[in-house]
Amino acid sequence: MINYTLDEQAFIFMSQFEFMTSKKFEDVFSCLDEARDLFSLTTQQQTQLKQVLGKNYDRVLEALKNFDAEKLYQNLDKRGIKCTTIASEDYPYVFFKLKEPPYVIYYIGDLKLVNCKNLAVVGSRNPSPYGKIITEKFVKKLAENGICIVSGLATGIDKIAHESSLAVNGKTIAVLGGGFDHIFPALNINLAREIAKKGLLITEYGLDIKAAKYTFPYRNRIIAALSQAILIPEAKKGSGSLYTQSYGDELGIDTFCIPGNITSELSYATNDLIKRNCVEAATCPEDILQKFGIKPTKQKQTVQKLEQYTMEESLIVNLLKDGEKDFEFLQEKTQFSTQMLNISLTSLEIRGIIKKLAGNGYILC
């Protein structure tokens, strides 16, 4: 079991309360000469704390009387959860860039990943087929070239980013919006376990703190601080990913957006940011690799040359170069019989040249 100093224990104790933001940590511990004084408060310190904590003062005092440090640390140790605090030697230096650095970080996995070449990938929780495919394509290429992917374990773009990195044996960091006893969403618990084994799972919230509306935008400052750049593949107006982009701006971190269909609500925010010159447009993974000073490794080409296709397949591939098309459109343009079109589409799909989407649509891989 890890032996935490009394100062570290004081920070860890206070992190168990859901009302403890970084600003509140600062206010609480400014009442004390040293953090460890929390466990032996003078009358004057109690008076000051009461002013700072207000209605939560009695609750904290009661918890201090009943605090079983050994039980808490044994529970953490048993589950492989470690802590680092703003007073710890291994506290990630990147967090000191923030106006409100987290005072405590709970983590499972390799903390050294915070010092890698990290890219935040955030976006829509309900991406379009285009958003899903483009996120997977970008992330796999970036992860294959040594970029560690940072995201928030949410549904949609976050989940795809984590999974795509793991799929090519890349590294990924997930920043949670609640404590380890309340992984959200619950359907991503298995993904969280895989990230804990192969990457890094972190949160500033105590074990029993549930994710809430306000915790998600707030945790995005940590996603930004961990990263050297941000990628938003797809995001609608008012998307939570704009908080990450805003924190990135404060930290001097560049954001990339992938241009999308101008008629799609899911591309409104990304297209708008590009139009207003707030971000850089990324049309291929190499745009981002260049930012990191990485020369991409040569990958096996997945799209074959046209002369390797049948005449029917060549026509289909050329039509799909403009983007997603449905079966009816392809049949109208090619004038193929239903049987011939199905045979050609199936052959291209099996060879990994095209991908079938929901709603009978097709797109190039």
CSV table of C-alpha atoms in Angstrom, one decimal:
chain,number,residue,atom,x,y,z
A,1,MET,CA,0.0,0.0,0.0
A,2,ILE,CA,1.3,3.5,-0.9
A,3,ASN,CA,2.3,5.7,2.0
A,4,TYR,CA,0.8,9.1,1.5
A,5,THR,CA,2.2,12.1,3.4
A,6,LEU,CA,-0.2,14.0,5.7
A,7,ASP,CA,-0.3,16.9,3.2
A,8,GLU,CA,-1.3,14.4,0.5
A,9,GLN,CA,-3.9,12.8,2.8
A,10,ALA,CA,-5.5,16.2,3.5
A,11,PHE,CA,-6.0,16.8,-0.2
A,12,ILE,CA,-7.3,13.3,-0.8
A,13,PHE,CA,-9.7,13.6,2.1
A,14,MET,CA,-11.2,16.8,0.8
A,15,SER,CA,-11.5,15.4,-2.8
A,16,GLN,CA,-14.2,13.0,-1.5
A,17,PHE,CA,-16.7,15.9,-1.4
A,18,GLU,CA,-18.6,16.7,-4.6
A,19,PHE,CA,-18.6,20.5,-4.0
A,20,MET,CA,-14.8,20.7,-4.0
A,21,THR,CA,-13.7,22.5,-7.2
A,22,SER,CA,-10.1,23.6,-7.6
A,23,LYS,CA,-11.1,27.1,-6.5
A,24,LYS,CA,-12.7,25.7,-3.3
A,25,PHE,CA,-9.5,23.7,-2.6
A,26,GLU,CA,-7.6,26.9,-2.9
A,27,ASP,CA,-10.0,28.7,-0.5
A,28,VAL,CA,-10.0,25.9,2.0
A,29,PHE,CA,-6.3,25.4,2.2
A,30,SER,CA,-5.5,29.1,2.3
A,31,CYS,CA,-7.0,28.9,5.8
A,32,LEU,CA,-4.2,26.6,6.9
A,33,ASP,CA,-0.5,27.0,7.3
A,34,GLU,CA,0.1,23.6,5.9
A,35,ALA,CA,-2.4,21.1,4.3
A,36,ARG,CA,-1.8,18.6,7.2
A,37,ASP,CA,-3.3,21.1,9.6
A,38,LEU,CA,-6.7,19.9,8.4
A,39,PHE,CA,-6.3,17.0,10.8
A,40,SER,CA,-5.5,19.2,13.9
A,41,LEU,CA,-7.5,22.4,13.4
A,42,THR,CA,-7.0,25.4,15.8
A,43,THR,CA,-10.1,27.4,16.9
A,44,GLN,CA,-9.1,30.2,14.6
A,45,GLN,CA,-8.7,27.8,11.6
A,46,GLN,CA,-12.1,26.3,12.4
A,47,THR,CA,-13.7,29.8,12.3
A,48,GLN,CA,-12.0,30.5,8.9
A,49,LEU,CA,-13.1,27.2,7.5
A,50,LYS,CA,-16.7,27.7,8.6
A,51,GLN,CA,-16.7,31.0,6.6
A,52,VAL,CA,-15.3,29.2,3.5
A,53,LEU,CA,-17.4,26.0,3.7
A,54,GLY,CA,-20.7,27.6,4.8
A,55,LYS,CA,-23.4,24.9,5.1
A,56,ASN,CA,-20.9,22.2,4.3
A,57,TYR,CA,-18.7,22.9,7.3
A,58,ASP,CA,-20.5,20.6,9.8
A,59,ARG,CA,-20.5,17.8,7.2
A,60,VAL,CA,-16.7,18.1,6.7
A,61,LEU,CA,-16.0,18.2,10.4
A,62,GLU,CA,-18.1,15.1,11.0
A,63,ALA,CA,-16.3,13.3,8.2
A,64,LEU,CA,-13.0,14.3,9.7
A,65,LYS,CA,-13.9,12.7,13.0
A,66,ASN,CA,-14.9,9.4,11.2
A,67,PHE,CA,-12.2,9.4,8.6
A,68,ASP,CA,-10.6,5.9,8.3
A,69,ALA,CA,-7.5,6.6,6.1
A,70,GLU,CA,-6.3,3.1,6.2
A,71,LYS,CA,-9.6,1.7,5.0
A,72,LEU,CA,-9.7,4.2,2.1
A,73,TYR,CA,-6.1,3.5,1.0
A,74,GLN,CA,-6.6,-0.3,1.2
A,75,ASN,CA,-9.6,0.0,-1.0
A,76,LEU,CA,-7.7,2.1,-3.6
A,77,ASP,CA,-4.7,-0.3,-3.4
A,78,LYS,CA,-6.9,-3.3,-3.9
A,79,ARG,CA,-8.4,-1.9,-7.1
A,80,GLY,CA,-5.1,-0.6,-8.5
A,81,ILE,CA,-6.1,3.0,-8.1
A,82,LYS,CA,-3.3,5.5,-7.3
A,83,CYS,CA,-3.4,9.1,-6.3
A,84,THR,CA,-1.1,12.1,-7.0
A,85,THR,CA,-1.7,15.5,-5.5
A,86,ILE,CA,-0.5,19.0,-6.1
A,87,ALA,CA,1.9,18.3,-3.2
A,88,SER,CA,3.2,15.1,-4.7
A,89,GLU,CA,6.5,14.6,-6.5
A,90,ASP,CA,4.9,12.8,-9.4
A,91,TYR,CA,2.2,15.4,-9.9
A,92,PRO,CA,2.0,16.1,-13.7
A,93,TYR,CA,3.7,19.4,-14.4
A,94,VAL,CA,1.3,20.1,-17.4
A,95,PHE,CA,-1.5,20.8,-14.9
A,96,PHE,CA,0.3,23.8,-13.5
A,97,LYS,CA,-0.5,25.6,-16.8
A,98,LEU,CA,-4.1,25.7,-15.8
A,99,LYS,CA,-5.7,28.6,-13.9
A,100,GLU,CA,-7.5,26.0,-11.8
A,101,PRO,CA,-5.2,22.9,-11.6
A,102,PRO,CA,-6.7,19.8,-10.1
A,103,TYR,CA,-5.5,19.3,-6.5
A,104,VAL,CA,-5.9,15.5,-6.6
A,105,ILE,CA,-5.7,13.1,-9.5
A,106,TYR,CA,-6.9,9.5,-9.1
A,107,TYR,CA,-5.5,7.2,-11.8
A,108,ILE,CA,-5.2,3.6,-13.1
A,109,GLY,CA,-2.5,2.8,-15.7
A,110,ASP,CA,0.6,4.5,-16.9
A,111,LEU,CA,0.9,8.0,-15.6
A,112,LYS,CA,4.0,8.6,-17.8
A,113,LEU,CA,1.6,8.9,-20.7
A,114,VAL,CA,0.9,12.5,-19.6
A,115,ASN,CA,4.3,13.4,-21.0
A,116,CYS,CA,3.8,11.8,-24.5
A,117,LYS,CA,2.9,13.5,-27.7
A,118,ASN,CA,-0.8,13.8,-26.9
A,119,LEU,CA,-3.7,14.8,-29.1
A,120,ALA,CA,-7.2,15.6,-27.6
A,121,VAL,CA,-10.0,14.2,-29.8
A,122,VAL,CA,-13.5,15.4,-28.9
A,123,GLY,CA,-16.7,15.9,-30.7
A,124,SER,CA,-20.3,14.9,-31.2
A,125,ARG,CA,-21.9,12.3,-28.9
A,126,ASN,CA,-24.2,11.2,-31.8
A,127,PRO,CA,-21.9,11.5,-34.9
A,128,SER,CA,-23.0,10.9,-38.4
A,129,PRO,CA,-21.7,8.0,-40.5
A,130,TYR,CA,-19.2,10.5,-42.0
A,131,GLY,CA,-18.1,11.6,-38.5
A,132,LYS,CA,-17.6,8.0,-37.3
A,133,ILE,CA,-15.6,7.0,-40.4
A,134,ILE,CA,-13.4,10.1,-40.5
A,135,THR,CA,-12.6,9.9,-36.8
A,136,GLU,CA,-11.6,6.3,-37.0
A,137,LYS,CA,-9.5,7.0,-40.1
A,138,PHE,CA,-7.7,9.9,-38.6
A,139,VAL,CA,-7.1,8.4,-35.1
A,140,LYS,CA,-5.8,5.1,-36.4
A,141,LYS,CA,-3.3,6.9,-38.6
A,142,LEU,CA,-2.2,9.2,-35.8
A,143,ALA,CA,-2.0,6.4,-33.2
A,144,GLU,CA,0.1,4.2,-35.6
A,145,ASN,CA,2.5,7.1,-35.8
A,146,GLY,CA,3.0,7.4,-32.0
A,147,ILE,CA,0.4,10.0,-31.1
A,148,CYS,CA,-1.4,9.3,-27.7
A,149,ILE,CA,-5.1,10.0,-28.0
A,150,VAL,CA,-6.8,11.9,-25.1
A,151,SER,CA,-10.5,12.0,-24.8
A,152,GLY,CA,-13.4,11.8,-22.3
A,153,LEU,CA,-14.9,8.3,-22.6
A,154,ALA,CA,-18.2,9.7,-23.7
A,155,THR,CA,-20.4,8.1,-26.3
A,156,GLY,CA,-19.8,9.0,-30.0
A,157,ILE,CA,-16.5,10.6,-31.0
A,158,ASP,CA,-14.8,10.0,-27.6
A,159,LYS,CA,-15.6,6.3,-27.7
A,160,ILE,CA,-14.5,5.9,-31.3
A,161,ALA,CA,-11.3,7.8,-30.6
A,162,HIS,CA,-10.3,5.5,-27.7
A,163,GLU,CA,-11.3,2.3,-29.5
A,164,SER,CA,-9.5,3.3,-32.8
A,165,SER,CA,-6.3,4.0,-30.9
A,166,LEU,CA,-6.5,0.7,-29.1
A,167,ALA,CA,-7.3,-1.2,-32.3
A,168,VAL,CA,-3.8,-0.3,-33.7
A,169,ASN,CA,-2.1,-0.9,-30.4
A,170,GLY,CA,-1.8,2.8,-29.8
A,171,LYS,CA,-1.9,4.6,-26.4
A,172,THR,CA,-4.9,6.5,-25.1
A,173,ILE,CA,-5.9,8.5,-22.0
A,174,ALA,CA,-9.5,8.8,-20.8
A,175,VAL,CA,-10.4,11.7,-18.5
A,176,LEU,CA,-13.6,11.0,-16.5
A,177,GLY,CA,-16.2,13.4,-15.4
A,178,GLY,CA,-16.9,11.5,-12.1
A,179,GLY,CA,-15.3,9.0,-9.7
A,180,PHE,CA,-14.2,5.5,-10.4
A,181,ASP,CA,-17.3,4.1,-8.7
A,182,HIS,CA,-19.5,5.9,-11.2
A,183,ILE,CA,-18.0,5.3,-14.7
A,184,PHE,CA,-20.3,7.2,-17.1
A,185,PRO,CA,-21.8,6.1,-19.4
A,186,ALA,CA,-22.1,2.6,-17.9
A,187,LEU,CA,-22.0,1.0,-21.3
A,188,ASN,CA,-18.4,2.2,-21.6
A,189,ILE,CA,-17.2,0.3,-18.4
A,190,ASN,CA,-15.5,-2.5,-20.4
A,191,LEU,CA,-13.8,0.1,-22.6
A,192,ALA,CA,-12.6,1.9,-19.4
A,193,ARG,CA,-11.1,-1.4,-18.1
A,194,GLU,CA,-9.3,-1.9,-21.4
A,195,ILE,CA,-7.9,1.6,-21.3
A,196,ALA,CA,-6.8,1.1,-17.6
A,197,LYS,CA,-4.8,-1.9,-18.7
A,198,LYS,CA,-3.2,-0.5,-21.9
A,199,GLY,CA,-3.3,3.3,-21.3
A,200,LEU,CA,-4.3,5.7,-18.6
A,201,LEU,CA,-7.6,6.3,-16.9
A,202,ILE,CA,-7.8,9.5,-14.7
A,203,THR,CA,-10.2,11.7,-12.8
A,204,GLU,CA,-10.0,14.5,-10.2
A,205,TYR,CA,-13.1,13.2,-8.5
A,206,GLY,CA,-13.3,11.0,-5.4
A,207,LEU,CA,-14.5,7.4,-5.8
A,208,ASP,CA,-18.1,8.0,-4.9
A,209,ILE,CA,-18.7,11.3,-6.8
A,210,LYS,CA,-21.2,11.0,-9.7
A,211,ALA,CA,-20.7,12.7,-13.0
A,212,ALA,CA,-23.0,15.7,-13.4
A,213,LYS,CA,-23.8,18.3,-16.0
A,214,TYR,CA,-21.2,20.8,-14.6
A,215,THR,CA,-18.4,18.2,-14.2
A,216,PHE,CA,-18.1,17.4,-18.0
A,217,PRO,CA,-17.2,20.9,-19.2
A,218,TYR,CA,-15.0,21.4,-16.1
A,219,ARG,CA,-13.0,18.2,-16.8
A,220,ASN,CA,-12.4,19.4,-20.4
A,221,ARG,CA,-9.7,21.7,-19.0
A,222,ILE,CA,-7.7,18.6,-18.0
A,223,ILE,CA,-8.2,17.1,-21.5
A,224,ALA,CA,-6.8,20.3,-23.0
A,225,ALA,CA,-3.9,20.6,-20.5
A,226,LEU,CA,-2.8,17.0,-21.3
A,227,SER,CA,-2.6,17.7,-25.0
A,228,GLN,CA,-0.3,19.5,-27.4
A,229,ALA,CA,-3.2,19.9,-29.9
A,230,ILE,CA,-6.9,19.3,-30.2
A,231,LEU,CA,-8.9,17.7,-33.0
A,232,ILE,CA,-12.7,18.1,-33.4
A,233,PRO,CA,-13.9,15.8,-36.2
A,234,GLU,CA,-17.5,16.7,-36.0
A,235,ALA,CA,-19.6,18.9,-33.6
A,236,LYS,CA,-22.9,20.7,-33.7
A,237,LYS,CA,-23.7,24.2,-32.5
A,238,GLY,CA,-23.2,24.5,-28.8
A,239,SER,CA,-21.2,21.2,-28.6
A,240,GLY,CA,-19.4,20.5,-25.3
A,241,SER,CA,-16.2,20.1,-27.3
A,242,LEU,CA,-16.2,23.9,-27.7
A,243,TYR,CA,-15.2,24.0,-24.0
A,244,THR,CA,-12.1,22.0,-24.8
A,245,GLN,CA,-11.3,24.3,-27.7
A,246,SER,CA,-11.8,27.3,-25.4
A,247,TYR,CA,-9.5,25.9,-22.8
A,248,GLY,CA,-7.0,25.1,-25.6
A,249,ASP,CA,-7.0,28.7,-26.6
A,250,GLU,CA,-6.3,29.9,-23.1
A,251,LEU,CA,-3.3,27.5,-23.0
A,252,GLY,CA,-2.0,28.4,-26.4
A,253,ILE,CA,-2.9,25.0,-27.9
A,254,ASP,CA,-3.9,24.7,-31.6
A,255,THR,CA,-7.2,23.2,-32.5
A,256,PHE,CA,-7.9,21.3,-35.8
A,257,CYS,CA,-11.3,20.8,-37.2
A,258,ILE,CA,-12.3,18.5,-40.1
A,259,PRO,CA,-14.6,20.2,-42.6
A,260,GLY,CA,-18.0,18.6,-43.0
A,261,ASN,CA,-21.1,18.8,-45.1
A,262,ILE,CA,-22.4,22.4,-44.9
A,263,THR,CA,-26.0,21.1,-44.8
A,264,SER,CA,-25.3,18.9,-41.7
A,265,GLU,CA,-26.1,20.2,-38.3
A,266,LEU,CA,-23.4,18.0,-36.9
A,267,SER,CA,-20.8,19.9,-38.8
A,268,TYR,CA,-22.1,23.4,-37.9
A,269,ALA,CA,-19.5,24.1,-35.1
A,270,THR,CA,-16.5,22.7,-37.0
A,271,ASN,CA,-17.3,24.5,-40.2
A,272,ASP,CA,-18.1,27.7,-38.3
A,273,LEU,CA,-14.7,27.6,-36.4
A,274,ILE,CA,-12.9,27.1,-39.7
A,275,LYS,CA,-14.8,29.9,-41.4
A,276,ARG,CA,-14.0,32.3,-38.5
A,277,ASN,CA,-10.3,31.3,-38.6
A,278,CYS,CA,-10.5,30.2,-35.0
A,279,VAL,CA,-8.9,26.8,-35.8
A,280,GLU,CA,-6.9,25.1,-38.5
A,281,ALA,CA,-8.7,22.9,-41.1
A,282,ALA,CA,-7.4,19.3,-41.3
A,283,THR,CA,-8.3,17.3,-44.4
A,284,CYS,CA,-5.9,14.4,-43.7
A,285,PRO,CA,-4.0,13.0,-40.7
A,286,GLU,CA,-0.7,14.3,-42.1
A,287,ASP,CA,-1.9,17.8,-41.4
A,288,ILE,CA,-1.8,17.0,-37.7
A,289,LEU,CA,1.3,14.8,-37.8
A,290,GLN,CA,3.2,17.8,-39.3
A,291,LYS,CA,2.2,19.8,-36.3
A,292,PHE,CA,3.9,17.2,-34.1
A,293,GLY,CA,6.9,17.1,-36.3
A,294,ILE,CA,6.3,13.5,-37.2
A,295,LYS,CA,7.0,12.1,-40.7
A,296,PRO,CA,4.3,9.4,-41.3
A,297,THR,CA,5.3,5.8,-41.6
A,298,LYS,CA,4.4,4.2,-44.9
A,299,GLN,CA,1.2,2.2,-44.5
A,300,LYS,CA,-0.2,-0.6,-46.7
A,301,GLN,CA,-2.4,1.0,-49.3
A,302,THR,CA,-6.0,0.0,-48.8
A,303,VAL,CA,-7.5,1.6,-52.0
A,304,GLN,CA,-6.3,-0.2,-55.1
A,305,LYS,CA,-5.5,1.4,-58.4
A,306,LEU,CA,-8.4,1.7,-60.8
A,307,GLU,CA,-6.8,-0.8,-63.2
A,308,GLN,CA,-7.1,-3.5,-60.5
A,309,TYR,CA,-10.9,-3.1,-60.4
A,310,THR,CA,-13.4,-4.5,-62.8
A,311,MET,CA,-15.1,-2.0,-65.1
A,312,GLU,CA,-18.2,-2.1,-62.8
A,313,GLU,CA,-16.1,-1.6,-59.6
A,314,SER,CA,-14.2,1.3,-61.2
A,315,LEU,CA,-17.5,3.2,-61.9
A,316,ILE,CA,-18.7,2.7,-58.3
A,317,VAL,CA,-15.3,3.9,-56.8
A,318,ASN,CA,-15.3,7.0,-59.0
A,319,LEU,CA,-18.9,7.8,-57.9
A,320,LEU,CA,-18.0,7.4,-54.2
A,321,LYS,CA,-15.0,9.7,-54.4
A,322,ASP,CA,-17.4,12.6,-53.9
A,323,GLY,CA,-18.6,11.2,-50.6
A,324,GLU,CA,-21.4,8.9,-49.3
A,325,LYS,CA,-23.9,7.6,-51.8
A,326,ASP,CA,-26.9,5.3,-51.4
A,327,PHE,CA,-27.8,2.2,-53.4
A,328,GLU,CA,-30.5,4.0,-55.4
A,329,PHE,CA,-28.1,6.7,-56.5
A,330,LEU,CA,-25.4,4.2,-57.6
A,331,GLN,CA,-27.9,2.2,-59.5
A,332,GLU,CA,-29.3,5.3,-61.3
A,333,LYS,CA,-25.8,6.5,-62.3
A,334,THR,CA,-24.4,3.1,-63.3
A,335,GLN,CA,-27.5,1.6,-64.8
A,336,PHE,CA,-26.4,-1.7,-63.4
A,337,SER,CA,-29.0,-4.4,-62.6
A,338,THR,CA,-29.7,-4.9,-58.9
A,339,GLN,CA,-27.8,-8.3,-59.0
A,340,MET,CA,-24.7,-6.8,-60.7
A,341,LEU,CA,-24.6,-3.8,-58.4
A,342,ASN,CA,-24.9,-6.0,-55.3
A,343,ILE,CA,-22.2,-8.3,-56.5
A,344,SER,CA,-19.8,-5.4,-57.2
A,345,LEU,CA,-20.6,-3.6,-53.9
A,346,THR,CA,-20.1,-6.9,-51.9
A,347,SER,CA,-16.8,-7.5,-53.6
A,348,LEU,CA,-15.5,-4.0,-52.8
A,349,GLU,CA,-16.8,-4.2,-49.2
A,350,ILE,CA,-15.1,-7.6,-48.6
A,351,ARG,CA,-11.8,-6.2,-49.9
A,352,GLY,CA,-12.0,-3.2,-47.5
A,353,ILE,CA,-12.3,-0.7,-50.3
A,354,ILE,CA,-15.8,0.6,-49.3
A,355,LYS,CA,-17.9,0.5,-46.2
A,356,LYS,CA,-21.7,0.0,-45.9
A,357,LEU,CA,-23.5,2.5,-43.7
A,358,ALA,CA,-26.8,2.6,-42.0
A,359,GLY,CA,-29.6,3.4,-44.4
A,360,ASN,CA,-28.2,1.5,-47.4
A,361,GLY,CA,-25.4,4.0,-47.9
A,362,TYR,CA,-21.8,3.4,-49.0
A,363,ILE,CA,-18.6,5.3,-48.6
A,364,LEU,CA,-14.9,4.8,-49.5
A,365,CYS,CA,-12.7,3.5,-46.6
